[in-house]
XYZ file of C-alpha atoms in Angstrom:
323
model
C -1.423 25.596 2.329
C -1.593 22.405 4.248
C -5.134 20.458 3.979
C -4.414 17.388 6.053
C -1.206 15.722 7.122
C -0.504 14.298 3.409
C -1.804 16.740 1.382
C -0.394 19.645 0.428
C -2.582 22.759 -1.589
C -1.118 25.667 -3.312
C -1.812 28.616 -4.078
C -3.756 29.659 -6.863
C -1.646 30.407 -10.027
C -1.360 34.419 -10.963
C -0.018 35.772 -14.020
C 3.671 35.880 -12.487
C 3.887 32.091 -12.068
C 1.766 31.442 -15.756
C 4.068 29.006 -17.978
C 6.740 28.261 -14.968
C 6.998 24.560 -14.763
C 4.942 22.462 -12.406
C 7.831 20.780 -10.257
C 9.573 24.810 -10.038
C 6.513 26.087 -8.771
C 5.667 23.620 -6.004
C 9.123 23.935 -5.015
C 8.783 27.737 -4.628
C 5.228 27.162 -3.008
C 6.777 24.177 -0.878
C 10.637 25.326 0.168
C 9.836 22.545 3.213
C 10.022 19.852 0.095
C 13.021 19.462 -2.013
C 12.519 19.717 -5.564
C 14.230 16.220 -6.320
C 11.659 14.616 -3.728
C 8.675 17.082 -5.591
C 9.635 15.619 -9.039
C 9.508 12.062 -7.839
C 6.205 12.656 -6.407
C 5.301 13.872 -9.880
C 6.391 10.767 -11.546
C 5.110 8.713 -9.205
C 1.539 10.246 -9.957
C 0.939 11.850 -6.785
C 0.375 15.496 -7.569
C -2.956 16.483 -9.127
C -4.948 19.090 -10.448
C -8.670 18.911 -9.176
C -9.273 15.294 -10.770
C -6.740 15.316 -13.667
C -3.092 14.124 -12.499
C 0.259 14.957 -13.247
C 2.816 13.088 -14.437
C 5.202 15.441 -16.277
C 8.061 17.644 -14.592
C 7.925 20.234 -17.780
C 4.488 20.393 -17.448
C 3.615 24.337 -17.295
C 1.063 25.835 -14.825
C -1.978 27.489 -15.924
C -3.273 31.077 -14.582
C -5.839 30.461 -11.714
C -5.436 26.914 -11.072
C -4.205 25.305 -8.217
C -2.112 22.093 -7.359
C -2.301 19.740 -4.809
C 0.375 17.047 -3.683
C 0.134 13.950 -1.874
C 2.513 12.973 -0.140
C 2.765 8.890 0.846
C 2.965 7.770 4.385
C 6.704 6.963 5.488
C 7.625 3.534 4.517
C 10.559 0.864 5.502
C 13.702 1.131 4.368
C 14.724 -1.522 2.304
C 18.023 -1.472 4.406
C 17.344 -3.708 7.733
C 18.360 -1.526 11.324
C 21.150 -3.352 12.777
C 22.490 -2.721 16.562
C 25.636 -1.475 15.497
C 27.316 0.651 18.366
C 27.544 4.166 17.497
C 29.464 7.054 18.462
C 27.052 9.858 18.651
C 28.713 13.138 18.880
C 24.746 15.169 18.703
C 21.419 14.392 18.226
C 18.644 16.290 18.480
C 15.066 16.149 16.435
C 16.641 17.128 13.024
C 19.968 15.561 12.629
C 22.323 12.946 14.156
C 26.393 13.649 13.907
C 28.233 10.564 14.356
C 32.045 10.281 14.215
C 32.391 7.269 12.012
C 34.933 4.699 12.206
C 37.697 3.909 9.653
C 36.155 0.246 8.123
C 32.941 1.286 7.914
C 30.739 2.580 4.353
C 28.476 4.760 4.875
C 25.405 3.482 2.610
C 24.540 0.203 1.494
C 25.578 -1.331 -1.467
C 26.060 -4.243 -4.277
C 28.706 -6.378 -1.998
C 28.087 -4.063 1.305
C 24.510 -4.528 1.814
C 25.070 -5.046 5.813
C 27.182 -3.638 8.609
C 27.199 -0.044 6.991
C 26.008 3.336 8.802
C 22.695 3.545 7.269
C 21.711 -0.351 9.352
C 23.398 1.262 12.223
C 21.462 4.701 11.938
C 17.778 2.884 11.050
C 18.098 0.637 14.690
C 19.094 3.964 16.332
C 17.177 6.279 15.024
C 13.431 5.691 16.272
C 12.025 8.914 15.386
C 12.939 9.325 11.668
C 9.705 11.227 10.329
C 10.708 9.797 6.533
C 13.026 11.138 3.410
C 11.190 11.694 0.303
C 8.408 9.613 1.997
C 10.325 6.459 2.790
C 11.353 5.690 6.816
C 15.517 6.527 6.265
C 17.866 8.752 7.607
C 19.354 11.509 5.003
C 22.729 11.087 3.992
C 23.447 14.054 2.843
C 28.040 13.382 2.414
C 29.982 10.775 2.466
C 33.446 9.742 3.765
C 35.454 7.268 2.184
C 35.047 3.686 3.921
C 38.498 3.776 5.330
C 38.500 7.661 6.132
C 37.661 8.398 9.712
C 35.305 11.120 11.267
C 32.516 13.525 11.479
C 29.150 12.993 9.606
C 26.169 14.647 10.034
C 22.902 13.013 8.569
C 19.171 14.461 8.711
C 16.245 12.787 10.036
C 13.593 14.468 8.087
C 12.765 16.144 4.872
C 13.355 19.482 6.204
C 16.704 19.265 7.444
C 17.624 16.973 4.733
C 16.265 19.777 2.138
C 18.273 22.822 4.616
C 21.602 20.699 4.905
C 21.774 19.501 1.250
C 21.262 23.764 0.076
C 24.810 24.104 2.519
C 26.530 21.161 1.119
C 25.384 22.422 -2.589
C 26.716 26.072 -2.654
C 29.928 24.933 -0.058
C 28.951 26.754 2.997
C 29.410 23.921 5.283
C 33.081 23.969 7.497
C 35.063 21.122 7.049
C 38.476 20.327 8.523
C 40.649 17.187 7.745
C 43.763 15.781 9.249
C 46.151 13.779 6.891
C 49.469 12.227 7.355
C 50.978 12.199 4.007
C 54.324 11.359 2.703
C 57.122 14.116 1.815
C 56.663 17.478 2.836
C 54.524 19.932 1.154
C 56.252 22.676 -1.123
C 55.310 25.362 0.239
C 53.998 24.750 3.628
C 50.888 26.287 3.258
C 48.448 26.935 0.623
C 45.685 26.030 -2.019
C 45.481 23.235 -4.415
C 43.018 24.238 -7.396
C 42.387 21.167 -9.852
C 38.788 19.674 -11.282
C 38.739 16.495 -10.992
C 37.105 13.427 -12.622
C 36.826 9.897 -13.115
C 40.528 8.477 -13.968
C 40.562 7.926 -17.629
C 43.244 5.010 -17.036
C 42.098 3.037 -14.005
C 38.018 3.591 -13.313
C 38.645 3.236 -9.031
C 40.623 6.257 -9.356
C 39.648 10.208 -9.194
C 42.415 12.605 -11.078
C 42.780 15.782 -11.511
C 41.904 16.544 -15.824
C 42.527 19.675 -17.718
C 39.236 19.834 -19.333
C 36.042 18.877 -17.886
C 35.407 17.194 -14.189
C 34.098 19.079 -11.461
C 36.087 22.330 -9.594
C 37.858 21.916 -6.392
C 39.531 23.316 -3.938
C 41.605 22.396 -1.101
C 43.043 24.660 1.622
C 46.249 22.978 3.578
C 48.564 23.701 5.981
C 51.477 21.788 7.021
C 51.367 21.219 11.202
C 54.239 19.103 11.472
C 56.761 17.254 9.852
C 59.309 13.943 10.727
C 62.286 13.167 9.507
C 62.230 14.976 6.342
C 59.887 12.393 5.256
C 56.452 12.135 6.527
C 53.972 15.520 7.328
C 50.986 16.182 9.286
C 48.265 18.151 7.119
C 45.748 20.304 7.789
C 42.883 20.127 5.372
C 39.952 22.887 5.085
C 38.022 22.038 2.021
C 36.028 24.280 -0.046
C 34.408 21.779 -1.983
C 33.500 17.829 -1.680
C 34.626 15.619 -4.208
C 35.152 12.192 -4.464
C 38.365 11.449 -3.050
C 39.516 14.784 -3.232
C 42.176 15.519 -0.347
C 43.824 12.184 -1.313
C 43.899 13.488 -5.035
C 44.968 16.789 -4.316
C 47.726 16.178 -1.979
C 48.800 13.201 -4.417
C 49.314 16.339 -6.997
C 51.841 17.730 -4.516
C 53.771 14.389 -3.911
C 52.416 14.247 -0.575
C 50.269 10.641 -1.217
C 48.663 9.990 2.422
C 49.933 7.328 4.454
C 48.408 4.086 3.934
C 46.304 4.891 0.653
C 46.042 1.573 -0.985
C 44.868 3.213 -4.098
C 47.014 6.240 -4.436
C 50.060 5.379 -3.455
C 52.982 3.209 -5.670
C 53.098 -0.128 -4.536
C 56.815 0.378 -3.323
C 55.444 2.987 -0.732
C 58.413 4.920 -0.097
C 62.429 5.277 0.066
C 62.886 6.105 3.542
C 66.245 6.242 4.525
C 68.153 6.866 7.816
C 65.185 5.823 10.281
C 64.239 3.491 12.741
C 63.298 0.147 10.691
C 60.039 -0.763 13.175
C 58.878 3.198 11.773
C 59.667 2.689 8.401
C 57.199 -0.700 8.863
C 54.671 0.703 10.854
C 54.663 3.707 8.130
C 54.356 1.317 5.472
C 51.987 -1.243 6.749
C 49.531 1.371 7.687
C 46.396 -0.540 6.609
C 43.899 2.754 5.249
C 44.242 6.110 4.238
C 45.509 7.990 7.165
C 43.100 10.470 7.088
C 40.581 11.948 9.552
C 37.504 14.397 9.416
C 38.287 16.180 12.678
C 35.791 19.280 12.298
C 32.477 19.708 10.889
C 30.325 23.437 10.980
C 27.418 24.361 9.450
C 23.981 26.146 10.007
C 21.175 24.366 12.277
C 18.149 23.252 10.001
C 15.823 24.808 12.898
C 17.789 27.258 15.428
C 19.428 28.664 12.082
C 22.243 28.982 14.391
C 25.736 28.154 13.218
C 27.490 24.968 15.278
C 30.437 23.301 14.926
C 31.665 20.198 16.206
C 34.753 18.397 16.316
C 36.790 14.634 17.272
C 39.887 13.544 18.685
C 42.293 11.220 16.400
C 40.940 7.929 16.873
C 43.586 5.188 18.355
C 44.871 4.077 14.822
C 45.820 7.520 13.794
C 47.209 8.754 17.198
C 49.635 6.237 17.504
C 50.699 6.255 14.366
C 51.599 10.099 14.749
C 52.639 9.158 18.133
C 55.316 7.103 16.431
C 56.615 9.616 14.081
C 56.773 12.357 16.778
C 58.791 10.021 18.984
């Protein structure tokens, strides 16, 4: 039960929800809140039993009381909106999709505090209704910096709480192209391997035997040039960090341009045009491209799907190789 537009009541505890912790059983009384924004709001002080507050996550509920939370007016970001030109692909009340270009991060950070997507998204966006009670929009994936594409990012705690659920459990469609190196062997499959922070060199994801997170990439291979270069199709089933590049690396298919996955001597081409073996070579990012994204509206609860052309970099690239 709602009591005003910052305080939320619940119902009164019964014998079912006796013992269950505090932040598990606001979230089940509150599915509109997350449960990672409920426990900050615990720790923060802002939840309360008639006078008495509390501060404790583990704390357990007691039969026939009742909680109330309180939730902060929206605040400024710390990030500073910056009019950065955007290409919007959708936007309605809930959620933005922007098809991000190759060069850009997505959040700020320690040496990339300006120029990213969330300045960009914070001078477009004039209707964000707040994230865990603070005036940003809701990342809720990432794209490499150099990786080109489709993102979609909430604009309030619903959709942000709705989209994060489809991300989580790996409902959400995703479809990558990738000009890699070699041909795959066989054309088409699955690549199964957790991966994990490279035990050797810290900037790099591998795929480890024990421990790491599962993944799963679907691929298929669209086209291939000279017996030495392949366009990829990419359907993931699950999001890690760096995963298609790691994954096709496995194979001996490095993508195209990958200044951190590939050898330093790129490649032994041999028999081709010397201005395609450069252009190949000198390819200045990861040639990689998130062409599709799908998943289920945070409102209509109607599944949509959008999807982007090869931006100029890319296109000529595989323009070259088809030629």
């Amino acid at each position: 039960m709602i009591t005003n537009n910052n305080i939320y009541t619940s119902q009164i505890v019964n014998k079912d929800y006796k013992g269950l912790r505090i932040d598990k059983f606001l979230a089940l009384s509150f599915p509109e809140i997350s449960r990672a924004q409920i426990q900050r709001l615990i720790q923060n002080g802002n939840v309360s039993c008639d006078e008495t507050i509390i501060s404790d996550n583990s704390f357990k509920v007691k039969e026939n009381d009742s909680y109330q939370i309180f939730v902060p007016p929206a605040v400024d970001a710390d990030p500073k909106p910056e009019n950065i030109p955007l290409n919007v692909v959708y936007e309605d009340a809930d959620l933005i999709v922007v098809n991000k270009p190759a060069g850009m991060t997505v959040h700020p950070a320690p040496g990339a505090l300006s120029g990213t997507l969330v300045n960009a998204l914070l001078y477009h966006c004039q209707d964000l209704s707040g994230i865990g009670g603070v005036k940003r929009p809701g990342i809720v994936h990432r794209i490499d910096k150099d990786t080109s594409g489709l993102l979609v990012i909430a604009k309030n705690d619903t959709a942000h709480h709705f989209l994060s659920e489809q991300f989580f459990y790996h409902t959400i469609e995703r479809t990558y192209y990738a000009l890699v190196y070699n041909i795959p062997n066989p054309l088409k499959g699955k690549i199964v391997g957790n991966i994990a922070r490279s035990s050797f060199d810290r900037k790099k994801m591998a795929i480890v035997q024990n421990g790491g997170k599962y993944a799963a990439t679907n691929y298929e291979t669209m086209e291939t040039f000279h017996n030495f270069a392949s366009l990829v199709k990419c359907n993931l089933e699950t999001g890690r960090t760096h995963q298609i590049r790691v994954h096709m690396a496995s194979i001996g298919c490095n993508l195209i341009g990958d200044q951190v996955y590939v050898k330093s001597k790129k490649t032994s081409i041999k028999g081709i045009d010397e201005n395609l073996k450069s252009l190949v070579n000198s390819f200045p990012r990861q040639a990689l491209h998130a062409t599709t994204l799908g998943f289920v509206h945070p409102r209509s609860k109607e599944f949509v799907q959008f999807s982007s052309e090869f931006p100029d970099d890319f296109a000529n690239l595989l323009d070259n190789l088809r030629k």
